[in-house]
Coordinates of C-alpha atoms in Angstrom, one line a residue:
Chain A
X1 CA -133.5 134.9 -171.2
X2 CA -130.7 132.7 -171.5
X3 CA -133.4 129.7 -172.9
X4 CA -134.0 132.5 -175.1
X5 CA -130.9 132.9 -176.6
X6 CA -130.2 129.1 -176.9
X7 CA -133.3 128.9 -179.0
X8 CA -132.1 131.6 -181.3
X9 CA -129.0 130.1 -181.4
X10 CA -130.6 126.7 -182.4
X11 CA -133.1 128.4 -185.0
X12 CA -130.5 130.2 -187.0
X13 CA -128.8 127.5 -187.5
X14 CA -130.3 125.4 -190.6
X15 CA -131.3 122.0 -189.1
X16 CA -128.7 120.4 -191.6
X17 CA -125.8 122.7 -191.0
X18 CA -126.7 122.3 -186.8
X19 CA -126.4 118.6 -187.6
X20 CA -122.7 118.8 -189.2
X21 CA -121.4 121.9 -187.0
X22 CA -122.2 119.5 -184.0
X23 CA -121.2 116.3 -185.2
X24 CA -119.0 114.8 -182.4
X25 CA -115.3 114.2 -182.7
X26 CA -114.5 110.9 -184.2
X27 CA -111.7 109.1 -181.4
X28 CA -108.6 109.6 -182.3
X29 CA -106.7 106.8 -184.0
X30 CA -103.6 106.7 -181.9
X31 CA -105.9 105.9 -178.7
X32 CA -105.8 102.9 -179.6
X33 CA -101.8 101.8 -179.5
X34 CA -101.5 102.9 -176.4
X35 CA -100.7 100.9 -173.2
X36 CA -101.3 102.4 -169.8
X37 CA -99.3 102.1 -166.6
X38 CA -101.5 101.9 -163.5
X39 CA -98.7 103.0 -161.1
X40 CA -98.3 106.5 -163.2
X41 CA -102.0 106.8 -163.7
X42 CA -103.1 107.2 -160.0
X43 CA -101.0 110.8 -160.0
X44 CA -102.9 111.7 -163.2
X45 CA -106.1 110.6 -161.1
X46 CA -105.3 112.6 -158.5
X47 CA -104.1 115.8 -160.2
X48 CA -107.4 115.6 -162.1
X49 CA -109.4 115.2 -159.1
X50 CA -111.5 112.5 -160.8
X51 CA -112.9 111.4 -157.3
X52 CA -114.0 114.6 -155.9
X53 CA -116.6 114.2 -158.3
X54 CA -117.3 110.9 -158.8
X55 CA -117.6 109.2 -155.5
X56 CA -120.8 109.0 -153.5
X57 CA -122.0 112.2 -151.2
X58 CA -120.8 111.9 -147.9
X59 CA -118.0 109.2 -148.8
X60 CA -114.8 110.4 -147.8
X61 CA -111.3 110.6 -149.9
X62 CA -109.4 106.9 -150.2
X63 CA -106.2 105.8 -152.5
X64 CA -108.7 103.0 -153.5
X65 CA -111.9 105.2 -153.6
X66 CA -115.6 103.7 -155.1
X67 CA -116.6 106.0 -158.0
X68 CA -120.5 105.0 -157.5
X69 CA -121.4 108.6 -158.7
X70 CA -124.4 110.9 -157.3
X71 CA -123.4 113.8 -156.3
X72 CA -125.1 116.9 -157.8
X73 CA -123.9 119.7 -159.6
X74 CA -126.3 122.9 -159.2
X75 CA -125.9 124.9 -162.0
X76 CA -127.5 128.1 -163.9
X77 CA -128.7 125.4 -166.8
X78 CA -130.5 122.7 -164.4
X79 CA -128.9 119.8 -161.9
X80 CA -126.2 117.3 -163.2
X81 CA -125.4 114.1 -161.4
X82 CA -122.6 112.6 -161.3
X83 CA -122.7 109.1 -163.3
X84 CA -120.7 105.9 -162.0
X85 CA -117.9 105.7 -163.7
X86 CA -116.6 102.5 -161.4
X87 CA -115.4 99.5 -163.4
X88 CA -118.5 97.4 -163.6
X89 CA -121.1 97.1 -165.6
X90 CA -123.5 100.0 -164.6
X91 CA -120.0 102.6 -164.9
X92 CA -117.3 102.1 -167.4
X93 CA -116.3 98.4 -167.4
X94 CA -117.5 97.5 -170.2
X95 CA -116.3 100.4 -172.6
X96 CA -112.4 100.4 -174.2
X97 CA -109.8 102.2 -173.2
X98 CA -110.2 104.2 -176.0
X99 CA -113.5 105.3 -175.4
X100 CA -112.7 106.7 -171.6
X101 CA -110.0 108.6 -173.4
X102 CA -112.3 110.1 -175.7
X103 CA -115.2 110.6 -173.0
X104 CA -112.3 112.3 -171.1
X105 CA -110.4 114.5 -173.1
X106 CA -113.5 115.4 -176.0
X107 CA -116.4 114.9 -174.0
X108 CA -117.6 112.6 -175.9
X109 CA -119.9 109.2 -174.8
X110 CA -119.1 105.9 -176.5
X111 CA -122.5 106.1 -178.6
X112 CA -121.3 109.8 -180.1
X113 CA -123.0 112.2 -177.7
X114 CA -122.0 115.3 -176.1
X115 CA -121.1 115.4 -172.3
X116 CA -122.2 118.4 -170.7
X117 CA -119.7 120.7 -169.6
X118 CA -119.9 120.1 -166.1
X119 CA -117.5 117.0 -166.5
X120 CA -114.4 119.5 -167.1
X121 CA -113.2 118.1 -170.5
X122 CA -112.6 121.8 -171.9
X123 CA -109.5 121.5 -169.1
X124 CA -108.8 117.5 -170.0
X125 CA -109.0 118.0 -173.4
X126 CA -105.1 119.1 -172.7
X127 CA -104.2 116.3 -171.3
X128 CA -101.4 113.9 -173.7
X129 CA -102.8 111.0 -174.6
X130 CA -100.0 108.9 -172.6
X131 CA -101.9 109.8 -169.7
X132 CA -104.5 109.4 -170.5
X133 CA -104.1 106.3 -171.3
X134 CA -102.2 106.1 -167.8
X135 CA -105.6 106.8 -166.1
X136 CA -107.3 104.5 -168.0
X137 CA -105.0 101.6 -166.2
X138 CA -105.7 103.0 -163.0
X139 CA -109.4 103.7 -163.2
X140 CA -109.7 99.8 -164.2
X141 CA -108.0 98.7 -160.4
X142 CA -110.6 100.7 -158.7
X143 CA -113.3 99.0 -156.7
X144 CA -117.0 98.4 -158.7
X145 CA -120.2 99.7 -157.6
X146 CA -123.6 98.3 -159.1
X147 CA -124.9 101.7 -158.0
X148 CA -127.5 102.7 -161.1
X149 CA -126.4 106.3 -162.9
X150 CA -129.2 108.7 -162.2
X151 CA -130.7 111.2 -165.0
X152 CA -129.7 114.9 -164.6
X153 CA -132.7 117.7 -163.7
X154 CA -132.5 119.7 -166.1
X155 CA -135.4 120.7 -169.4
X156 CA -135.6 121.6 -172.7
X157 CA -133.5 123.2 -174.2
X158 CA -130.6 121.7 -172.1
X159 CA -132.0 118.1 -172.9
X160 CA -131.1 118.4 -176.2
X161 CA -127.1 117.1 -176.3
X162 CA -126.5 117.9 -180.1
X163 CA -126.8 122.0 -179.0
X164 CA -123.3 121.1 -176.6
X165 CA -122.0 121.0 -179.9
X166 CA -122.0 124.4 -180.4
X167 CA -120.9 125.2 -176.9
X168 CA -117.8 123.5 -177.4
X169 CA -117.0 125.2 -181.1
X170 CA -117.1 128.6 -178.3
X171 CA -115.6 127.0 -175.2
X172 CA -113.3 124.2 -175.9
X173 CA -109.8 125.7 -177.2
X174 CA -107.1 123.9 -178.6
X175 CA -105.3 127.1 -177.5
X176 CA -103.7 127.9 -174.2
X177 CA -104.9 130.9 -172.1
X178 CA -101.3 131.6 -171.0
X179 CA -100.1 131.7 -174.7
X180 CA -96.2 131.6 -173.5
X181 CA -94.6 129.5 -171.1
X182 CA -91.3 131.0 -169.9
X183 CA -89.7 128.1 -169.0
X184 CA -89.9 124.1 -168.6
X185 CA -90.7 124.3 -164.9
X186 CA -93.7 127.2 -166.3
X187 CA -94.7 124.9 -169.2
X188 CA -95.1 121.9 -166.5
X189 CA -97.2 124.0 -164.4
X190 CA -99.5 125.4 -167.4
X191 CA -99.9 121.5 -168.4
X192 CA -101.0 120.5 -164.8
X193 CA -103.4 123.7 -163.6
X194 CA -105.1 124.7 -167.6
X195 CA -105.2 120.9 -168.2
X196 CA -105.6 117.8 -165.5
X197 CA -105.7 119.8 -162.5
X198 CA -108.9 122.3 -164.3
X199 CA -108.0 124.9 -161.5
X200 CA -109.6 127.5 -163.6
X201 CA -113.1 125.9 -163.7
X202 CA -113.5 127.1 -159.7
X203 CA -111.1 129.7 -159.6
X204 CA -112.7 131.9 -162.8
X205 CA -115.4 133.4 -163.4
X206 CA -118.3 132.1 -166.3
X207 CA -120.0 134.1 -169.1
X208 CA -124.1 134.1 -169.5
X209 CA -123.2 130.5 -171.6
X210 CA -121.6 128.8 -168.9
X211 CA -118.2 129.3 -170.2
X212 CA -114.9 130.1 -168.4
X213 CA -113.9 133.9 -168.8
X214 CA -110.8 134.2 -170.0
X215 CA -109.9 137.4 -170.0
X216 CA -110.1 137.0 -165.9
X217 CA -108.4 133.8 -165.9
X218 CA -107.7 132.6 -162.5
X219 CA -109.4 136.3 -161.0
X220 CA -112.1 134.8 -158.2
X221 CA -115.8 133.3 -159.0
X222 CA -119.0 132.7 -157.0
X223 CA -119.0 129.2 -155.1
X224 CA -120.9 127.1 -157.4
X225 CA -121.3 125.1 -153.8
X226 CA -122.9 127.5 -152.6
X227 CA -122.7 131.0 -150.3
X228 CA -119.0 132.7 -150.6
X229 CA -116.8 133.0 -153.2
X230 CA -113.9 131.0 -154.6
X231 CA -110.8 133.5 -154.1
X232 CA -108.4 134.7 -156.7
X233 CA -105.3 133.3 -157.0
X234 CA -103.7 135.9 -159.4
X235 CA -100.1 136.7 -158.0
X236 CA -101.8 140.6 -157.2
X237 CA -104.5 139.0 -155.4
X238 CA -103.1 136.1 -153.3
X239 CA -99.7 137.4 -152.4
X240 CA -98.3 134.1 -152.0
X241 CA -94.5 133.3 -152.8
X242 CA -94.0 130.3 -154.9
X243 CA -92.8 128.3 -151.7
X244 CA -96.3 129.3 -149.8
X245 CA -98.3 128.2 -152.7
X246 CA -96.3 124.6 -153.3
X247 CA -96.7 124.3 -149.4
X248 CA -100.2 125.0 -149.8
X249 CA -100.6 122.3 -152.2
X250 CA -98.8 119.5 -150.0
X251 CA -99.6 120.1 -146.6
X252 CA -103.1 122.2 -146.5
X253 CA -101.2 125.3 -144.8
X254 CA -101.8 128.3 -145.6
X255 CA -98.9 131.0 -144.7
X256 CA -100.7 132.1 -141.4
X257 CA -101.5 128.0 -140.7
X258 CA -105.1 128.7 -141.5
X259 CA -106.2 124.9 -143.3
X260 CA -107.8 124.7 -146.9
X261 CA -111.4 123.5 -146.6
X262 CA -114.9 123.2 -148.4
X263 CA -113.5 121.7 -152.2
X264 CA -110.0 123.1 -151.6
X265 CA -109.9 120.4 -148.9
X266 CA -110.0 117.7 -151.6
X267 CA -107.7 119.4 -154.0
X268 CA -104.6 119.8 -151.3
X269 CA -105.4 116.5 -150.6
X270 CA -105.2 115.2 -154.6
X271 CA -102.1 117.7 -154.7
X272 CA -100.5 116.2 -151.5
X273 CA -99.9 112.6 -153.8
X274 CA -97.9 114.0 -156.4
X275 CA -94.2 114.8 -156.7
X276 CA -92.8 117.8 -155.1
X277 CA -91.3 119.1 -158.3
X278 CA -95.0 119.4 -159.8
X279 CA -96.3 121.3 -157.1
X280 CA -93.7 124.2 -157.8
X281 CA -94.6 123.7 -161.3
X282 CA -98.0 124.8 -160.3
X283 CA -96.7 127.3 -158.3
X284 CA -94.4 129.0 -160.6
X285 CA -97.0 129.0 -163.5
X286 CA -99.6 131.0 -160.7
X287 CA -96.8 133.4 -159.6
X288 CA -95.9 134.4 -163.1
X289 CA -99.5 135.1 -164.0
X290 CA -100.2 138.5 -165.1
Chain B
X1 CA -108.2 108.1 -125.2
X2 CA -105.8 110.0 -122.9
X3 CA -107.2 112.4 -120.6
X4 CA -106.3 113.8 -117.3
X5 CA -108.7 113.9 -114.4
X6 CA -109.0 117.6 -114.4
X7 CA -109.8 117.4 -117.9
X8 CA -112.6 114.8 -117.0
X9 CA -113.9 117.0 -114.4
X10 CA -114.0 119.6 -116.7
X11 CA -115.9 117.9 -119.2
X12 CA -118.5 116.4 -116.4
X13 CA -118.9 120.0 -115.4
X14 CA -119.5 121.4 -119.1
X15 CA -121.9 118.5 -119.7
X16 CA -123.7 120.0 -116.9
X17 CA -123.9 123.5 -117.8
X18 CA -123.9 122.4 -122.2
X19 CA -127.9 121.9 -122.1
X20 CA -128.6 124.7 -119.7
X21 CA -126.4 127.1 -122.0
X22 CA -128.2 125.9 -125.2
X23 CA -131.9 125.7 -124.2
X24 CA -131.6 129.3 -123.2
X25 CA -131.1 130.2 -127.0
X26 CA -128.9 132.8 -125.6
X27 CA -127.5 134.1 -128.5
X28 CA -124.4 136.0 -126.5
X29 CA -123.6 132.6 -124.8
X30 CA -123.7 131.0 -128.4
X31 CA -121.6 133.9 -130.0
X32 CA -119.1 132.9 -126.8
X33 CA -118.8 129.7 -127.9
X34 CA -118.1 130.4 -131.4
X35 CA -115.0 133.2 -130.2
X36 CA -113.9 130.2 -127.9
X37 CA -113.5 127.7 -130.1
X38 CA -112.0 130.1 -133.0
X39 CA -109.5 131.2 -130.4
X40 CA -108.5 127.3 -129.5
X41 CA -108.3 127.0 -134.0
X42 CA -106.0 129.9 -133.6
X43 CA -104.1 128.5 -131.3
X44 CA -103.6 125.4 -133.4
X45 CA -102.5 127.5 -136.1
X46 CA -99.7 129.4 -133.1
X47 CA -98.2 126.5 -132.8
X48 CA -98.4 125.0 -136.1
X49 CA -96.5 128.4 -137.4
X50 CA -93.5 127.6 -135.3
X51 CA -93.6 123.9 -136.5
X52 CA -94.1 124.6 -140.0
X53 CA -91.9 127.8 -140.2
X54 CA -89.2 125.4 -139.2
X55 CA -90.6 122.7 -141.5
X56 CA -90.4 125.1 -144.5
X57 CA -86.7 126.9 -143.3
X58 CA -88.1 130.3 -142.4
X59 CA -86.7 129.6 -138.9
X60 CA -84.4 127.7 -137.5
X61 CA -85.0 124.2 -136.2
X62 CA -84.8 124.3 -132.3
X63 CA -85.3 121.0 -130.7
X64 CA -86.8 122.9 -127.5
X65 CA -88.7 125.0 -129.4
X66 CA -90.3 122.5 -131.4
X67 CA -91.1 120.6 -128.6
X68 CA -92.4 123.4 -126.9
X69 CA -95.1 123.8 -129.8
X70 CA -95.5 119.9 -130.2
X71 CA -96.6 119.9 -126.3
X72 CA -99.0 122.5 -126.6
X73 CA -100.7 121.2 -129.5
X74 CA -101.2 117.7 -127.6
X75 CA -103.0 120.3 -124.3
X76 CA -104.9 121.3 -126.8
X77 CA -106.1 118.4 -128.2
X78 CA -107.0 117.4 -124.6
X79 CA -109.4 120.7 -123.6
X80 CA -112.7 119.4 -123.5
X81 CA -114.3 120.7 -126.5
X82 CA -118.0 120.0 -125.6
X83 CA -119.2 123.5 -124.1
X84 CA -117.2 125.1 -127.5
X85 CA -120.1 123.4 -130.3
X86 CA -123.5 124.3 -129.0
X87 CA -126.6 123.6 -131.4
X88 CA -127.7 126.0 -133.0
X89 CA -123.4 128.1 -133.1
X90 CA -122.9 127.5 -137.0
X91 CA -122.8 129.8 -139.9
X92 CA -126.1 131.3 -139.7
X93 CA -123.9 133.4 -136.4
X94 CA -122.3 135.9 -137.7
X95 CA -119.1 135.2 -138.0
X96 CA -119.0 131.2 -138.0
X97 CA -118.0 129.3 -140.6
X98 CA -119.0 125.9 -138.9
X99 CA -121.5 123.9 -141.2
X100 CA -124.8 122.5 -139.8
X101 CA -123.9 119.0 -140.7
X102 CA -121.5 119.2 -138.0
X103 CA -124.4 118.3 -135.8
X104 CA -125.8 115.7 -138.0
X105 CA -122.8 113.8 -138.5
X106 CA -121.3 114.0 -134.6
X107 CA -120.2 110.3 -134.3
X108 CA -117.9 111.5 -137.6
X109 CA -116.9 114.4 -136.0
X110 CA -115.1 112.9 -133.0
X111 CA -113.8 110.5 -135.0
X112 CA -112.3 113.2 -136.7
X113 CA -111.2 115.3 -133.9
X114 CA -109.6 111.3 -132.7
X115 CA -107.6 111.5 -136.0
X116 CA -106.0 114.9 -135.3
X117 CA -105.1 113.8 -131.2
X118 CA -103.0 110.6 -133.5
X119 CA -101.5 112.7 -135.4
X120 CA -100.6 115.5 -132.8
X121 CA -99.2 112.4 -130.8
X122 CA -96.5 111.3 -133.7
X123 CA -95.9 114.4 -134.1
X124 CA -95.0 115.2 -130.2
X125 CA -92.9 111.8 -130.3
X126 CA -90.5 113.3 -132.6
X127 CA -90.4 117.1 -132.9
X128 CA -87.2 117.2 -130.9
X129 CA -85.5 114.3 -133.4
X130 CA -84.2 117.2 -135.2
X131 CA -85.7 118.6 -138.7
X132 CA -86.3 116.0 -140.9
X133 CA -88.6 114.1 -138.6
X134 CA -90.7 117.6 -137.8
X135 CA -90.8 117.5 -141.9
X136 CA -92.0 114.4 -141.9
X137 CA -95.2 115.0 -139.9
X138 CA -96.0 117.8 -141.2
X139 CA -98.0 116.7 -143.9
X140 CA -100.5 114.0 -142.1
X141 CA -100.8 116.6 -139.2
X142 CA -102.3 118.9 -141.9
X143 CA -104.6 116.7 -143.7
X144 CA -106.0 115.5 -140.0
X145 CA -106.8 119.4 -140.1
X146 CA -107.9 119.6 -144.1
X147 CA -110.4 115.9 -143.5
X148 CA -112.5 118.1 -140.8
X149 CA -112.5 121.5 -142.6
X150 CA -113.5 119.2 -145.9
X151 CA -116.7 118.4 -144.4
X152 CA -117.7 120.7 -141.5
X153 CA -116.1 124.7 -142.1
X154 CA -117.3 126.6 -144.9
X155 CA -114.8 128.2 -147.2
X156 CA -114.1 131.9 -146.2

C-alpha cells in the first residue's frame, strides 16, 4: 500500500519538475563565519542526544563517548543504521564544519543528498546556527573509530534519496507547532523540546508517511523499540507539576521514585548535564501544552 | 564488597535452593520471584521518596529521618539478590518488565547492581550533614538506578 502511494506520488510528478521540487538546500552562507566553542557544544550534544544514536549497540553512555555508529533503526519503510559520525576518516573528519551543520540542521549529505528522516533533522532544523556551530567544536574532541558505516535494509522505492525530497516539502516546517510562546522561560523550552532535544519524535504519534502528527503533538506513540508504548506527556495526561517534570529530567525520579528506563534512561541522563534553568524551561513549555 | 555473615549464609543457602527452584520450571515459584524482587524495587523507591521529598522541599529535612532512609537503603543493597532473578522470570511473566539480556549480560549486571551499593554508601555517609549534602547525592544515586533500567527493565 504505502509503496503504492509513493509510486503515485513519484509518477505524478513530471521527472523534471521531481528533479527541481527535490533539489537539496544549498548550505547556508553564514555557516561559514561561524566559530564554535567546544565547552558550550557538549550541552547542545547532550540536549540533542546525538549519542544515543550514534554510539555502538551495547556501549554504554560516557562524557567522551565513541560515535562508531550501528545501531538499527526498525522502521515501517525498511532498517536504517546508524552511520559513524566519529572524527576520522570513515565518520565526519574529513568534512567542514559547515557541512555537519548542514547534514544536521537540513538533512542534507556533503555530496547534496537527502538523509532519511530517521536522523531527526525535522527537530534540528530549529536549532540557531551558533550552536550549531557549538556542536561542531565538540563533536571534533570526541574519540575516532575506523569502524566502516554499514548500508541501511531497506528497497525500492525507499532507495531512491531524491523522493525524501518531497517528504521534507510535507514534514520539515519552518513553523513551530506551539505557534505562541508565553513567555521567555516558554520560548526557551519550545527551542530545547521542538528543536535539539526532538522530544516529539518518540513522544507523538506518525502519519501512514512517517511523519510526526501534529495535531497530537506530544499525545503518546507506539515504541518504535519495540512492545509498549511511549506515554503522553500532555499536561492532561501526565499530571506532573513543572517541579516533578524538571526533577524528572535531572535526577531520573519520577514523583512516586519509580526510575526512567528503556530510551528515557538516556534522555534523563543527556538532561541531567544541562543547567537547571533549561530543565524548567522544558518543563514550563510541557505544562502549558494544551 | 561489604557483607555480613548472615547475609553470606543466606546467599550459600539460596545458591543451594536457586537451581532446584529453576529446573522445576515452576512457574508459581518464578512468579514469586518476580513479586519479591518488585517489592525490594519498591522499597528502594520508600526510601528514596523520603530522601528525595526532602531533596525537592516537599518535606522537611530531618537529619534522623534521612538517616533512617539512607540506612535502609544500604540493608537493602546487602539482601542477597540471587534467589530474586531466576532464568526464565523476565517479561514473557506476566507482569515483569525485566529484559532477557539481563541473563546474557550478568557480569554487567552485578557490576551495575556494585555501582548502586557506591552510590547508596556516599549517600549514607552524609544524609545527616543536613540538606544540601542529601541534594547533592541525589542525582548520582538516581542515575546508578537510570544505568540498570537503561539496559535491563522494559519501559512500562
Amino acid at each position: 500500500m504505502r509503496l503504492l502511494r509513493w509510486l503515485i506520488a513519484l509518477a505524478l510528478i513530471g521527472g523534471g519538475v521531481f528533479w527541481v521540487l527535490t533539489r537539496p538546500a544549498p548550505v547556508p552562507p553564514e555557516y561559514a563565519s561561524l566559530t564554535g566553542d567546544a565547552e558550550r557544544g557538549a550541552l547542545v550534544f547532550a540536549v540533542a542526544g546525538c549519542a544515543s544514536c550514534h554510539i555502538a549497540p551495547g556501549a554504554e553512555p560516557s562524557d567522551a563517548p565513541v560515535l562508531a555508529g550501528g545501531e538499527r533503526f526498525v522502521s515501517d519503510f525498511g532498517t536504517f543504521l546508524a552511520p559513524n559520525i566519529s572524527p576520522s576518516s570513515q565518520g565526519i573528519g574529513d568534512w567542514t564544519d559547515a557541512e555537519i551543520m548542514h547534514a544536521v540542521a537540513a538533512g542534507v549529505s556533503p555530496g547534496g543528498a537527502h538523509y532519511y528522516p530517521a536522523f531527526p533533522y525535522t527537530s534540528y532544523h530549529f536549532a540557531e546556527p551558533q550552536d550549531l556551530a557549538d556542536l561542531v567544536a565538540h563533536l571534533r574532541t570526541l574519540p575516532p573509530s575506523d569502524v566502516e558505516s554499514l548500508p541501511h535494509e531497506i528497497g525500492f522505492p525507499v532507495t531512491i534519496r531524491r523522493g525524501i525530497g518531497l517528504w521534507k516539502m510535507l514534514y520539515l516546517s519552518e513553523d513551530w507547532t506551539v505557534a505562541g510562546a508565553a513567555d521567555a522561560q516558554i520560548e526557551r523550552g519550545r527551542y530545547l523540546v521542538e528543536g535539539l532535544g526532538h522530544c516529539a519524535e518518540c513522544h507523538t504519534p506518525r502519519d501512514a508517511l512517517g511523519g510526526l502528527d501534529r495535531s497530537a503533538w506530544m499525545a503518546g506513540a507506539p515504541n518504535p523499540s519495540g512492545e509498549g508504548r511511549v506515554p503522553a506527556i500532555t499536561p492532561g495526561e501526565l499530571g506532573w507539576s513543572a517541579a516533578d517534570i524538571a526533577y524528572y529530567l535531572e535526577t531520573g525520579f519520577t514523583p512516586d521514585f519509580d526510575v526512567a528506563g528503556g530510551d528515557m534512561a538516556d534522555v534523563v541522563l543527556n538532561t541531567g548535564k544541562l543547567p537547571p534553568e533549561d530543565r524548567e524551561a522544558i518543563a514550563a513549555y510541557l505544562v502549558a501544552l494544551p | 564488597m561489604i557483607r555480613s555473615p548472615l547475609t553470606l549464609m543466606t546467599a550459600a543457602a539460596l545458591a543451594l535452593l536457586g537451581p532446584l527452584a529453576v529446573s522445576a520450571q515452576d512457574e508459581e515459584a518464578l512468579q514469586r520471584a518476580i513479586d519479591a524482587r518488585q517489592a525490594h524495587m519498591q522499597l528502594y523507591a520508600h526510601n528514596l521518596g523520603i530522601l528525595g521529598g526532602m531533596a525537592r522541599g516537599n518535606i522537611p529535612y530531618d537529619a534522623a529521618m534521612a538517616s533512617a532512609a539512607a540506612a535502609d537503603l544500604g540493608h537493602l543493597t546487602r539482601v542477597s539478590q540471587q534467589a530474586y532473578w531466576p532464568e526464565g522470570s523476565d517479561i514473557m511473566m506476566e507482569g515483569s518488565n525485566a529484559l532477557p539480556a539481563i541473563w546474557e549480560n550478568l557480569d554487567d549486571v552485578f557490576a551495575k547492581s556494585g555501582d548502586l551499593v557506591e552510590a547508596v554508601a556516599a549517600m549514607e555517609a552524609v544524609a545527616g550533614d543536613g540538606l544540601e549534602a542529601v541534594q547533592g547525592q541525589m542525582q548520582a544515586l538516581g542515575g546508578a538506578c537510570v544505568a540498570c533500567h537503561r539496559d535491563y527493565q522494559q519501559e512500562n
